JSON list of C-alpha atoms and ligand atoms in Angstrom, two decimals:
[
{"chain": "A", "resi": 1, "resn": "MET", "atom": "CA", "xyz": [18.26, 31.74, 47.56]},
{"chain": "A", "resi": 2, "resn": "ALA", "atom": "CA", "xyz": [18.00, 28.94, 45.49]},
{"chain": "A", "resi": 3, "resn": "ILE", "atom": "CA", "xyz": [16.29, 25.99, 45.60]},
{"chain": "A", "resi": 4, "resn": "THR", "atom": "CA", "xyz": [17.69, 23.32, 44.17]},
{"chain": "A", "resi": 5, "resn": "GLY", "atom": "CA", "xyz": [17.62, 19.35, 44.40]},
{"chain": "A", "resi": 6, "resn": "THR", "atom": "CA", "xyz": [16.45, 16.26, 41.71]},
{"chain": "A", "resi": 7, "resn": "PRO", "atom": "CA", "xyz": [13.58, 16.33, 40.96]},
{"chain": "A", "resi": 8, "resn": "GLY", "atom": "CA", "xyz": [10.57, 15.12, 43.46]},
{"chain": "A", "resi": 9, "resn": "VAL", "atom": "CA", "xyz": [12.44, 16.16, 46.64]},
{"chain": "A", "resi": 10, "resn": "GLY", "atom": "CA", "xyz": [9.97, 18.54, 47.30]},
{"chain": "A", "resi": 11, "resn": "LYS", "atom": "CA", "xyz": [11.33, 21.90, 45.74]},
{"chain": "A", "resi": 12, "resn": "THR", "atom": "CA", "xyz": [7.74, 23.32, 44.73]},
{"chain": "A", "resi": 13, "resn": "THR", "atom": "CA", "xyz": [5.79, 21.92, 47.22]},
{"chain": "A", "resi": 14, "resn": "VAL", "atom": "CA", "xyz": [7.98, 24.10, 49.88]},
{"chain": "A", "resi": 15, "resn": "CYS", "atom": "CA", "xyz": [8.54, 26.82, 47.60]},
{"chain": "A", "resi": 16, "resn": "ARG", "atom": "CA", "xyz": [4.80, 27.30, 47.28]},
{"chain": "A", "resi": 17, "resn": "ALA", "atom": "CA", "xyz": [4.35, 27.20, 51.36]},
{"chain": "A", "resi": 18, "resn": "PHE", "atom": "CA", "xyz": [7.05, 29.81, 51.39]},
{"chain": "A", "resi": 19, "resn": "ARG", "atom": "CA", "xyz": [4.72, 31.93, 49.42]},
{"chain": "A", "resi": 20, "resn": "GLU", "atom": "CA", "xyz": [2.20, 31.71, 51.75]},
{"chain": "A", "resi": 21, "resn": "LEU", "atom": "CA", "xyz": [4.59, 32.60, 54.10]},
{"chain": "A", "resi": 22, "resn": "GLU", "atom": "CA", "xyz": [4.68, 36.34, 52.13]},
{"chain": "A", "resi": 23, "resn": "PHE", "atom": "CA", "xyz": [8.11, 35.51, 50.78]},
{"chain": "A", "resi": 24, "resn": "ASP", "atom": "CA", "xyz": [8.36, 36.29, 47.25]},
{"chain": "A", "resi": 25, "resn": "VAL", "atom": "CA", "xyz": [9.01, 33.22, 44.69]},
{"chain": "A", "resi": 26, "resn": "VAL", "atom": "CA", "xyz": [10.70, 32.65, 41.26]},
{"chain": "A", "resi": 27, "resn": "HIS", "atom": "CA", "xyz": [9.30, 29.21, 39.87]},
{"chain": "A", "resi": 28, "resn": "LEU", "atom": "CA", "xyz": [11.85, 28.89, 37.32]},
{"chain": "A", "resi": 29, "resn": "ASN", "atom": "CA", "xyz": [10.50, 25.69, 34.92]},
{"chain": "A", "resi": 30, "resn": "ARG", "atom": "CA", "xyz": [7.41, 28.56, 35.17]},
{"chain": "A", "resi": 31, "resn": "VAL", "atom": "CA", "xyz": [9.37, 31.49, 34.07]},
{"chain": "A", "resi": 32, "resn": "ALA", "atom": "CA", "xyz": [11.06, 29.97, 31.35]},
{"chain": "A", "resi": 33, "resn": "ARG", "atom": "CA", "xyz": [7.95, 28.77, 30.03]},
{"chain": "A", "resi": 34, "resn": "GLU", "atom": "CA", "xyz": [6.61, 32.76, 29.95]},
{"chain": "A", "resi": 35, "resn": "MET", "atom": "CA", "xyz": [9.67, 33.57, 28.63]},
{"chain": "A", "resi": 36, "resn": "GLY", "atom": "CA", "xyz": [9.71, 31.11, 26.19]},
{"chain": "A", "resi": 37, "resn": "ALA", "atom": "CA", "xyz": [13.13, 30.46, 27.24]},
{"chain": "A", "resi": 38, "resn": "ILE", "atom": "CA", "xyz": [12.95, 26.34, 26.64]},
{"chain": "A", "resi": 39, "resn": "LEU", "atom": "CA", "xyz": [15.52, 25.46, 23.88]},
{"chain": "A", "resi": 40, "resn": "GLU", "atom": "CA", "xyz": [14.72, 22.08, 22.40]},
{"chain": "A", "resi": 41, "resn": "GLU", "atom": "CA", "xyz": [12.28, 19.59, 24.64]},
{"chain": "A", "resi": 42, "resn": "ASP", "atom": "CA", "xyz": [13.21, 15.49, 24.48]},
{"chain": "A", "resi": 43, "resn": "GLU", "atom": "CA", "xyz": [10.53, 13.92, 23.69]},
{"chain": "A", "resi": 44, "resn": "GLN", "atom": "CA", "xyz": [11.25, 10.21, 24.28]},
{"chain": "A", "resi": 45, "resn": "ARG", "atom": "CA", "xyz": [13.29, 11.42, 27.92]},
{"chain": "A", "resi": 46, "resn": "GLN", "atom": "CA", "xyz": [10.68, 13.93, 28.80]},
{"chain": "A", "resi": 47, "resn": "VAL", "atom": "CA", "xyz": [13.51, 16.58, 29.30]},
{"chain": "A", "resi": 48, "resn": "LYS", "atom": "CA", "xyz": [13.33, 20.54, 28.39]},
{"chain": "A", "resi": 49, "resn": "VAL", "atom": "CA", "xyz": [16.41, 22.36, 27.46]},
{"chain": "A", "resi": 50, "resn": "VAL", "atom": "CA", "xyz": [15.76, 25.66, 29.08]},
{"chain": "A", "resi": 51, "resn": "ASP", "atom": "CA", "xyz": [18.27, 28.93, 28.09]},
{"chain": "A", "resi": 52, "resn": "VAL", "atom": "CA", "xyz": [20.46, 29.09, 31.48]},
{"chain": "A", "resi": 53, "resn": "HIS", "atom": "CA", "xyz": [22.13, 32.83, 30.48]},
{"chain": "A", "resi": 54, "resn": "ALA", "atom": "CA", "xyz": [19.00, 33.83, 29.49]},
{"chain": "A", "resi": 55, "resn": "LEU", "atom": "CA", "xyz": [16.99, 32.85, 32.99]},
{"chain": "A", "resi": 56, "resn": "ARG", "atom": "CA", "xyz": [19.89, 34.26, 34.90]},
{"chain": "A", "resi": 57, "resn": "ARG", "atom": "CA", "xyz": [19.67, 37.61, 33.58]},
{"chain": "A", "resi": 58, "resn": "TYR", "atom": "CA", "xyz": [16.16, 37.26, 34.80]},
{"chain": "A", "resi": 59, "resn": "VAL", "atom": "CA", "xyz": [16.84, 36.59, 38.64]},
{"chain": "A", "resi": 60, "resn": "GLU", "atom": "CA", "xyz": [19.26, 39.27, 38.03]},
{"chain": "A", "resi": 61, "resn": "GLU", "atom": "CA", "xyz": [17.36, 41.85, 37.64]},
{"chain": "A", "resi": 62, "resn": "TRP", "atom": "CA", "xyz": [15.05, 40.50, 39.65]},
{"chain": "A", "resi": 63, "resn": "GLU", "atom": "CA", "xyz": [14.30, 42.91, 42.62]},
{"chain": "A", "resi": 64, "resn": "PRO", "atom": "CA", "xyz": [12.25, 41.13, 45.37]},
{"chain": "A", "resi": 65, "resn": "GLU", "atom": "CA", "xyz": [10.70, 42.66, 47.95]},
{"chain": "A", "resi": 66, "resn": "SER", "atom": "CA", "xyz": [10.90, 40.12, 50.61]},
{"chain": "A", "resi": 67, "resn": "ASP", "atom": "CA", "xyz": [14.51, 38.77, 52.77]},
{"chain": "A", "resi": 68, "resn": "PRO", "atom": "CA", "xyz": [14.43, 35.99, 51.94]},
{"chain": "A", "resi": 69, "resn": "ALA", "atom": "CA", "xyz": [13.52, 35.25, 48.43]},
{"chain": "A", "resi": 70, "resn": "PHE", "atom": "CA", "xyz": [13.68, 32.25, 46.70]},
{"chain": "A", "resi": 71, "resn": "VAL", "atom": "CA", "xyz": [14.00, 31.28, 43.15]},
{"chain": "A", "resi": 72, "resn": "GLU", "atom": "CA", "xyz": [13.23, 27.04, 42.14]},
{"chain": "A", "resi": 73, "resn": "SER", "atom": "CA", "xyz": [14.09, 24.67, 39.77]},
{"chain": "A", "resi": 74, "resn": "HIS", "atom": "CA", "xyz": [16.58, 21.52, 39.43]},
{"chain": "A", "resi": 75, "resn": "TYR", "atom": "CA", "xyz": [19.03, 24.39, 38.12]},
{"chain": "A", "resi": 76, "resn": "ALA", "atom": "CA", "xyz": [18.36, 26.80, 40.55]},
{"chain": "A", "resi": 77, "resn": "HIS", "atom": "CA", "xyz": [22.08, 26.41, 42.02]},
{"chain": "A", "resi": 78, "resn": "LEU", "atom": "CA", "xyz": [23.39, 27.66, 38.34]},
{"chain": "A", "resi": 79, "resn": "MET", "atom": "CA", "xyz": [21.56, 31.28, 38.89]},
{"chain": "A", "resi": 80, "resn": "PRO", "atom": "CA", "xyz": [22.90, 34.06, 40.98]},
{"chain": "A", "resi": 81, "resn": "THR", "atom": "CA", "xyz": [22.06, 34.49, 44.37]},
{"chain": "A", "resi": 82, "resn": "ASP", "atom": "CA", "xyz": [23.10, 34.59, 47.91]},
{"chain": "A", "resi": 83, "resn": "LEU", "atom": "CA", "xyz": [22.37, 30.95, 49.13]},
{"chain": "A", "resi": 84, "resn": "VAL", "atom": "CA", "xyz": [21.74, 27.70, 47.05]},
{"chain": "A", "resi": 85, "resn": "VAL", "atom": "CA", "xyz": [20.19, 25.26, 49.30]},
{"chain": "A", "resi": 86, "resn": "VAL", "atom": "CA", "xyz": [20.22, 21.84, 48.13]},
{"chain": "A", "resi": 87, "resn": "LEU", "atom": "CA", "xyz": [17.39, 19.72, 49.16]},
{"chain": "A", "resi": 88, "resn": "ARG", "atom": "CA", "xyz": [17.69, 16.46, 50.18]},
{"chain": "A", "resi": 89, "resn": "LEU", "atom": "CA", "xyz": [15.56, 13.00, 49.61]},
{"chain": "A", "resi": 90, "resn": "HIS", "atom": "CA", "xyz": [16.58, 9.32, 50.71]},
{"chain": "A", "resi": 91, "resn": "PRO", "atom": "CA", "xyz": [16.47, 7.73, 47.33]},
{"chain": "A", "resi": 92, "resn": "SER", "atom": "CA", "xyz": [13.70, 4.87, 48.78]},
{"chain": "A", "resi": 93, "resn": "GLU", "atom": "CA", "xyz": [11.73, 7.89, 49.67]},
{"chain": "A", "resi": 94, "resn": "LEU", "atom": "CA", "xyz": [12.15, 9.35, 46.06]},
{"chain": "A", "resi": 95, "resn": "GLU", "atom": "CA", "xyz": [11.01, 6.54, 44.57]},
{"chain": "A", "resi": 96, "resn": "ARG", "atom": "CA", "xyz": [7.78, 6.38, 45.72]},
{"chain": "A", "resi": 97, "resn": "ARG", "atom": "CA", "xyz": [7.27, 10.12, 44.75]},
{"chain": "A", "resi": 98, "resn": "LEU", "atom": "CA", "xyz": [8.59, 9.72, 41.11]},
{"chain": "A", "resi": 99, "resn": "LYS", "atom": "CA", "xyz": [6.53, 6.49, 40.73]},
{"chain": "A", "resi": 100, "resn": "ASP", "atom": "CA", "xyz": [3.34, 8.44, 42.43]},
{"chain": "A", "resi": 101, "resn": "ARG", "atom": "CA", "xyz": [4.26, 10.84, 39.25]},
{"chain": "A", "resi": 102, "resn": "GLY", "atom": "CA", "xyz": [4.12, 7.83, 36.79]},
{"chain": "A", "resi": 103, "resn": "TYR", "atom": "CA", "xyz": [7.81, 8.64, 35.21]},
{"chain": "A", "resi": 104, "resn": "PRO", "atom": "CA", "xyz": [8.85, 5.51, 33.12]},
{"chain": "A", "resi": 105, "resn": "PRO", "atom": "CA", "xyz": [11.48, 3.29, 35.15]},
{"chain": "A", "resi": 106, "resn": "GLU", "atom": "CA", "xyz": [13.90, 4.93, 33.71]},
{"chain": "A", "resi": 107, "resn": "LYS", "atom": "CA", "xyz": [13.49, 8.21, 34.20]},
{"chain": "A", "resi": 108, "resn": "ILE", "atom": "CA", "xyz": [13.33, 7.16, 38.03]},
{"chain": "A", "resi": 109, "resn": "ALA", "atom": "CA", "xyz": [16.30, 5.60, 37.32]},
{"chain": "A", "resi": 110, "resn": "GLU", "atom": "CA", "xyz": [18.57, 8.62, 36.15]},
{"chain": "A", "resi": 111, "resn": "ASN", "atom": "CA", "xyz": [16.96, 10.66, 39.30]},
{"chain": "A", "resi": 112, "resn": "LEU", "atom": "CA", "xyz": [17.31, 8.30, 41.83]},
{"chain": "A", "resi": 113, "resn": "GLU", "atom": "CA", "xyz": [21.22, 7.62, 40.75]},
{"chain": "A", "resi": 114, "resn": "ALA", "atom": "CA", "xyz": [21.51, 11.69, 40.45]},
{"chain": "A", "resi": 115, "resn": "GLU", "atom": "CA", "xyz": [20.20, 12.17, 44.04]},
{"chain": "A", "resi": 116, "resn": "PHE", "atom": "CA", "xyz": [22.40, 8.95, 44.88]},
{"chain": "A", "resi": 117, "resn": "VAL", "atom": "CA", "xyz": [25.48, 10.50, 44.19]},
{"chain": "A", "resi": 118, "resn": "GLY", "atom": "CA", "xyz": [23.95, 14.41, 44.56]},
{"chain": "A", "resi": 119, "resn": "VAL", "atom": "CA", "xyz": [24.40, 15.88, 40.99]},
{"chain": "A", "resi": 120, "resn": "CYS", "atom": "CA", "xyz": [22.78, 19.16, 42.14]},
{"chain": "A", "resi": 121, "resn": "TYR", "atom": "CA", "xyz": [25.30, 19.54, 45.44]},
{"chain": "A", "resi": 122, "resn": "GLY", "atom": "CA", "xyz": [28.81, 18.36, 43.12]},
{"chain": "A", "resi": 123, "resn": "GLU", "atom": "CA", "xyz": [27.22, 21.56, 40.50]},
{"chain": "A", "resi": 124, "resn": "ALA", "atom": "CA", "xyz": [26.41, 23.57, 43.07]},
{"chain": "A", "resi": 125, "resn": "VAL", "atom": "CA", "xyz": [29.71, 23.44, 44.56]},
{"chain": "A", "resi": 126, "resn": "GLU", "atom": "CA", "xyz": [31.66, 23.34, 41.11]},
{"chain": "A", "resi": 127, "resn": "VAL", "atom": "CA", "xyz": [30.10, 26.50, 39.37]},
{"chain": "A", "resi": 128, "resn": "ARG", "atom": "CA", "xyz": [30.57, 28.35, 42.71]},
{"chain": "A", "resi": 129, "resn": "SER", "atom": "CA", "xyz": [34.46, 27.33, 42.57]},
{"chain": "A", "resi": 130, "resn": "GLU", "atom": "CA", "xyz": [34.70, 28.02, 38.64]},
{"chain": "A", "resi": 131, "resn": "GLY", "atom": "CA", "xyz": [33.26, 31.37, 39.27]},
{"chain": "A", "resi": 132, "resn": "CYS", "atom": "CA", "xyz": [30.99, 31.11, 35.96]},
{"chain": "A", "resi": 133, "resn": "LEU", "atom": "CA", "xyz": [28.34, 33.39, 37.23]},
{"chain": "A", "resi": 134, "resn": "ILE", "atom": "CA", "xyz": [27.53, 37.07, 37.01]},
{"chain": "A", "resi": 135, "resn": "ARG", "atom": "CA", "xyz": [27.71, 36.54, 40.80]},
{"chain": "A", "resi": 136, "resn": "PRO", "atom": "CA", "xyz": [28.13, 33.37, 42.20]},
{"chain": "A", "resi": 137, "resn": "PRO", "atom": "CA", "xyz": [26.47, 31.64, 45.29]},
{"chain": "A", "resi": 138, "resn": "GLU", "atom": "CA", "xyz": [28.46, 33.14, 48.55]},
{"chain": "A", "resi": 139, "resn": "ASP", "atom": "CA", "xyz": [27.21, 29.58, 49.95]},
{"chain": "A", "resi": 140, "resn": "VAL", "atom": "CA", "xyz": [25.94, 25.85, 49.38]},
{"chain": "A", "resi": 141, "resn": "VAL", "atom": "CA", "xyz": [24.19, 24.47, 52.37]},
{"chain": "A", "resi": 142, "resn": "GLN", "atom": "CA", "xyz": [21.91, 20.93, 52.38]},
{"chain": "A", "resi": 143, "resn": "VAL", "atom": "CA", "xyz": [18.75, 20.08, 54.15]},
{"chain": "A", "resi": 144, "resn": "ASP", "atom": "CA", "xyz": [17.51, 16.85, 54.34]},
{"chain": "A", "resi": 145, "resn": "VAL", "atom": "CA", "xyz": [14.26, 16.49, 54.26]},
{"chain": "A", "resi": 146, "resn": "THR", "atom": "CA", "xyz": [13.33, 13.11, 54.68]},
{"chain": "A", "resi": 147, "resn": "GLY", "atom": "CA", "xyz": [10.50, 12.12, 56.75]},
{"chain": "A", "resi": 148, "resn": "LEU", "atom": "CA", "xyz": [9.94, 15.60, 57.66]},
{"chain": "A", "resi": 149, "resn": "SER", "atom": "CA", "xyz": [6.43, 17.30, 56.66]},
{"chain": "A", "resi": 150, "resn": "LEU", "atom": "CA", "xyz": [6.14, 20.25, 54.57]},
{"chain": "A", "resi": 151, "resn": "ALA", "atom": "CA", "xyz": [5.93, 22.68, 57.52]},
{"chain": "A", "resi": 152, "resn": "GLU", "atom": "CA", "xyz": [9.23, 20.66, 59.26]},
{"chain": "A", "resi": 153, "resn": "ALA", "atom": "CA", "xyz": [10.93, 21.12, 55.57]},
{"chain": "A", "resi": 154, "resn": "ALA", "atom": "CA", "xyz": [10.15, 24.67, 55.49]},
{"chain": "A", "resi": 155, "resn": "ASP", "atom": "CA", "xyz": [11.29, 25.27, 58.90]},
{"chain": "A", "resi": 156, "resn": "ARG", "atom": "CA", "xyz": [14.49, 23.25, 58.70]},
{"chain": "A", "resi": 157, "resn": "ILE", "atom": "CA", "xyz": [14.98, 25.25, 55.49]},
{"chain": "A", "resi": 158, "resn": "LEU", "atom": "CA", "xyz": [14.21, 28.74, 57.01]},
{"chain": "A", "resi": 159, "resn": "GLU", "atom": "CA", "xyz": [17.20, 27.94, 59.19]},
{"chain": "A", "resi": 160, "resn": "ALA", "atom": "CA", "xyz": [19.58, 26.67, 57.63]},
{"chain": "A", "resi": 161, "resn": "VAL", "atom": "CA", "xyz": [19.32, 30.40, 55.33]},
{"chain": "A", "resi": 162, "resn": "ASN", "atom": "CA", "xyz": [19.12, 32.26, 58.47]},
{"chain": "A", "resi": 163, "resn": "TYR", "atom": "CA", "xyz": [22.76, 30.28, 60.23]},
{"chain": "A", "resi": 164, "resn": "ARG", "atom": "CA", "xyz": [24.21, 29.33, 56.58]},
{"chain": "A", "resi": 165, "resn": "ARG", "atom": "CA", "xyz": [24.07, 25.74, 58.06]},
{"chain": "A", "resi": 166, "resn": "GLY", "atom": "CA", "xyz": [22.43, 22.72, 56.42]},
{"chain": "A", "resi": 167, "resn": "ASP", "atom": "CA", "xyz": [22.88, 18.78, 56.88]},
{"chain": "A", "resi": 168, "resn": "ASP", "atom": "CA", "xyz": [25.75, 16.19, 55.93]},
{"chain": "A", "resi": 169, "resn": "VAL", "atom": "CA", "xyz": [23.98, 14.28, 53.50]},
{"chain": "A", "resi": 170, "resn": "ASP", "atom": "CA", "xyz": [25.83, 10.89, 52.15]},
{"chain": "A", "resi": 171, "resn": "TRP", "atom": "CA", "xyz": [23.74, 8.48, 50.58]},
{"chain": "A", "resi": 172, "resn": "LEU", "atom": "CA", "xyz": [26.81, 6.40, 49.26]},
{"chain": "A", "resi": 173, "resn": "SER", "atom": "CA", "xyz": [27.69, 4.72, 52.12]},
{"chain": "A", "resi": 174, "resn": "ASP", "atom": "CA", "xyz": [23.97, 4.17, 53.17]},
{"chain": "A", "resi": 175, "resn": "GLU", "atom": "CA", "xyz": [22.78, 0.46, 52.73]},
{"chain": "A", "resi": 176, "resn": "GLU", "atom": "CA", "xyz": [19.19, 0.78, 52.15]},
{"chain": "A", "resi": 177, "resn": "ALA", "atom": "CA", "xyz": [20.16, 3.67, 49.41]},
{"chain": "A", "resi": 178, "resn": "GLN", "atom": "CA", "xyz": [22.32, 1.54, 47.36]},
{"chain": "A", "resi": 179, "resn": "ARG", "atom": "CA", "xyz": [20.16, -1.27, 47.19]},
{"chain": "A", "resi": 180, "resn": "THR", "atom": "CA", "xyz": [17.43, 1.03, 45.60]},
{"chain": "A", "resi": 181, "resn": "VAL", "atom": "CA", "xyz": [19.40, 2.15, 43.25]},
{"chain": "A", "resi": 182, "resn": "GLU", "atom": "CA", "xyz": [21.34, -1.10, 42.08]},
{"chain": "A", "resi": 183, "resn": "ARG", "atom": "CA", "xyz": [17.55, -2.54, 41.27]},
{"chain": "A", "resi": 184, "resn": "TYR", "atom": "CA", "xyz": [17.16, 0.53, 38.71]},
{"chain": "A", "resi": 185, "resn": "LEU", "atom": "CA", "xyz": [20.68, -0.45, 37.26]},
{"chain": "A", "resi": 186, "resn": "LYS", "atom": "CA", "xyz": [19.01, -2.52, 33.94]},
{"chain": "A", "resi": 187, "resn": "TYR", "atom": "CA", "xyz": [17.04, 0.80, 33.45]},
{"chain": "A", "resi": 188, "resn": "ARG", "atom": "CA", "xyz": [20.37, 2.66, 32.74]},
{"chain": "B", "resi": 1, "resn": "ADP", "atom": "N1", "xyz": [6.96, 17.29, 52.93]},
{"chain": "B", "resi": 1, "resn": "ADP", "atom": "C1", "xyz": [6.63, 16.31, 51.68]},
{"chain": "B", "resi": 1, "resn": "ADP", "atom": "N2", "xyz": [6.24, 15.00, 52.38]},
{"chain": "B", "resi": 1, "resn": "ADP", "atom": "C2", "xyz": [5.65, 13.91, 51.93]},
{"chain": "B", "resi": 1, "resn": "ADP", "atom": "N3", "xyz": [5.93, 14.30, 50.49]},
{"chain": "B", "resi": 1, "resn": "ADP", "atom": "C3", "xyz": [5.78, 15.68, 49.93]},
{"chain": "B", "resi": 1, "resn": "ADP", "atom": "C4", "xyz": [6.38, 16.54, 50.84]},
{"chain": "B", "resi": 1, "resn": "ADP", "atom": "N4", "xyz": [6.54, 17.54, 49.83]},
{"chain": "B", "resi": 1, "resn": "ADP", "atom": "C5", "xyz": [6.41, 17.28, 48.67]},
{"chain": "B", "resi": 1, "resn": "ADP", "atom": "N5", "xyz": [5.45, 16.04, 48.59]},
{"chain": "B", "resi": 1, "resn": "ADP", "atom": "C6", "xyz": [4.82, 15.36, 47.50]},
{"chain": "B", "resi": 1, "resn": "ADP", "atom": "O1", "xyz": [6.32, 15.12, 46.80]},
{"chain": "B", "resi": 1, "resn": "ADP", "atom": "C7", "xyz": [5.71, 15.18, 45.77]},
{"chain": "B", "resi": 1, "resn": "ADP", "atom": "C8", "xyz": [6.96, 16.23, 44.69]},
{"chain": "B", "resi": 1, "resn": "ADP", "atom": "O2", "xyz": [7.27, 17.26, 45.23]},
{"chain": "B", "resi": 1, "resn": "ADP", "atom": "P1", "xyz": [7.34, 18.41, 43.83]},
{"chain": "B", "resi": 1, "resn": "ADP", "atom": "O3", "xyz": [7.44, 19.73, 45.19]},
{"chain": "B", "resi": 1, "resn": "ADP", "atom": "O4", "xyz": [6.82, 18.80, 42.94]},
{"chain": "B", "resi": 1, "resn": "ADP", "atom": "O5", "xyz": [8.99, 18.15, 43.65]},
{"chain": "B", "resi": 1, "resn": "ADP", "atom": "P2", "xyz": [9.92, 19.24, 43.00]},
{"chain": "B", "resi": 1, "resn": "ADP", "atom": "O6", "xyz": [9.17, 20.31, 42.62]},
{"chain": "B", "resi": 1, "resn": "ADP", "atom": "O7", "xyz": [11.59, 19.39, 44.12]},
{"chain": "B", "resi": 1, "resn": "ADP", "atom": "O8", "xyz": [10.59, 18.15, 41.70]},
{"chain": "B", "resi": 1, "resn": "ADP", "atom": "C9", "xyz": [4.22, 15.86, 45.19]},
{"chain": "B", "resi": 1, "resn": "ADP", "atom": "O9", "xyz": [3.80, 14.56, 44.90]},
{"chain": "B", "resi": 1, "resn": "ADP", "atom": "C10", "xyz": [4.32, 16.17, 46.15]},
{"chain": "B", "resi": 1, "resn": "ADP", "atom": "O10", "xyz": [3.02, 16.08, 46.89]},
{"chain": "B", "resi": 2, "resn": "MG", "atom": "MG1", "xyz": [8.78, 20.98, 40.74]}
]
């Protein structure tokens, strides 16, 4: 299972909880660092470009012992998995979390916009239809974690995994989300 979503939605935190529940988890960013699969680092934008092909091979060869098992990252939807779970978070809550992380406004703007339009979800669906993976994900579901505690979010994700059914998310027609994103337009 791929756990993807905009930075700050809570992927790593919920996957740590899954590890405590004895599910196997691959934190792709950690693996990328350990494998030396980081191709370049853009200091100014504070982003790393990872070798997606090398990570795909790693995931393809991975033999997890638990079912389900999870790979986690904001590019996990590019990995060969049976299912993609896209975590979604209301832009207002995402703004608070990214501020807490100390992100500069330009980086908050970039990520808020990505969440607003649903970049990870769009890419996950696109990758699947293009069949550009060794083994494309069979399904893409979204889970709205807004206002959920960690335990509630973990439960909702496991439910989505078990029933292959998630939430409809549309921040584009949510007025508070629009206002939040608009406040950051000057930083784009
Ligand atoms: N369910 C939750 N409720 C409140 N805060 C959360 C929740 N899940 C994660 N967070 C907080 O949000 C921030 C981002 O979480 P993190 O797991 O690092 O996101 P990601 O891995 O998607 O970038 C962290 O400060 C984390 O403590
Ligand atoms: Mg993370």
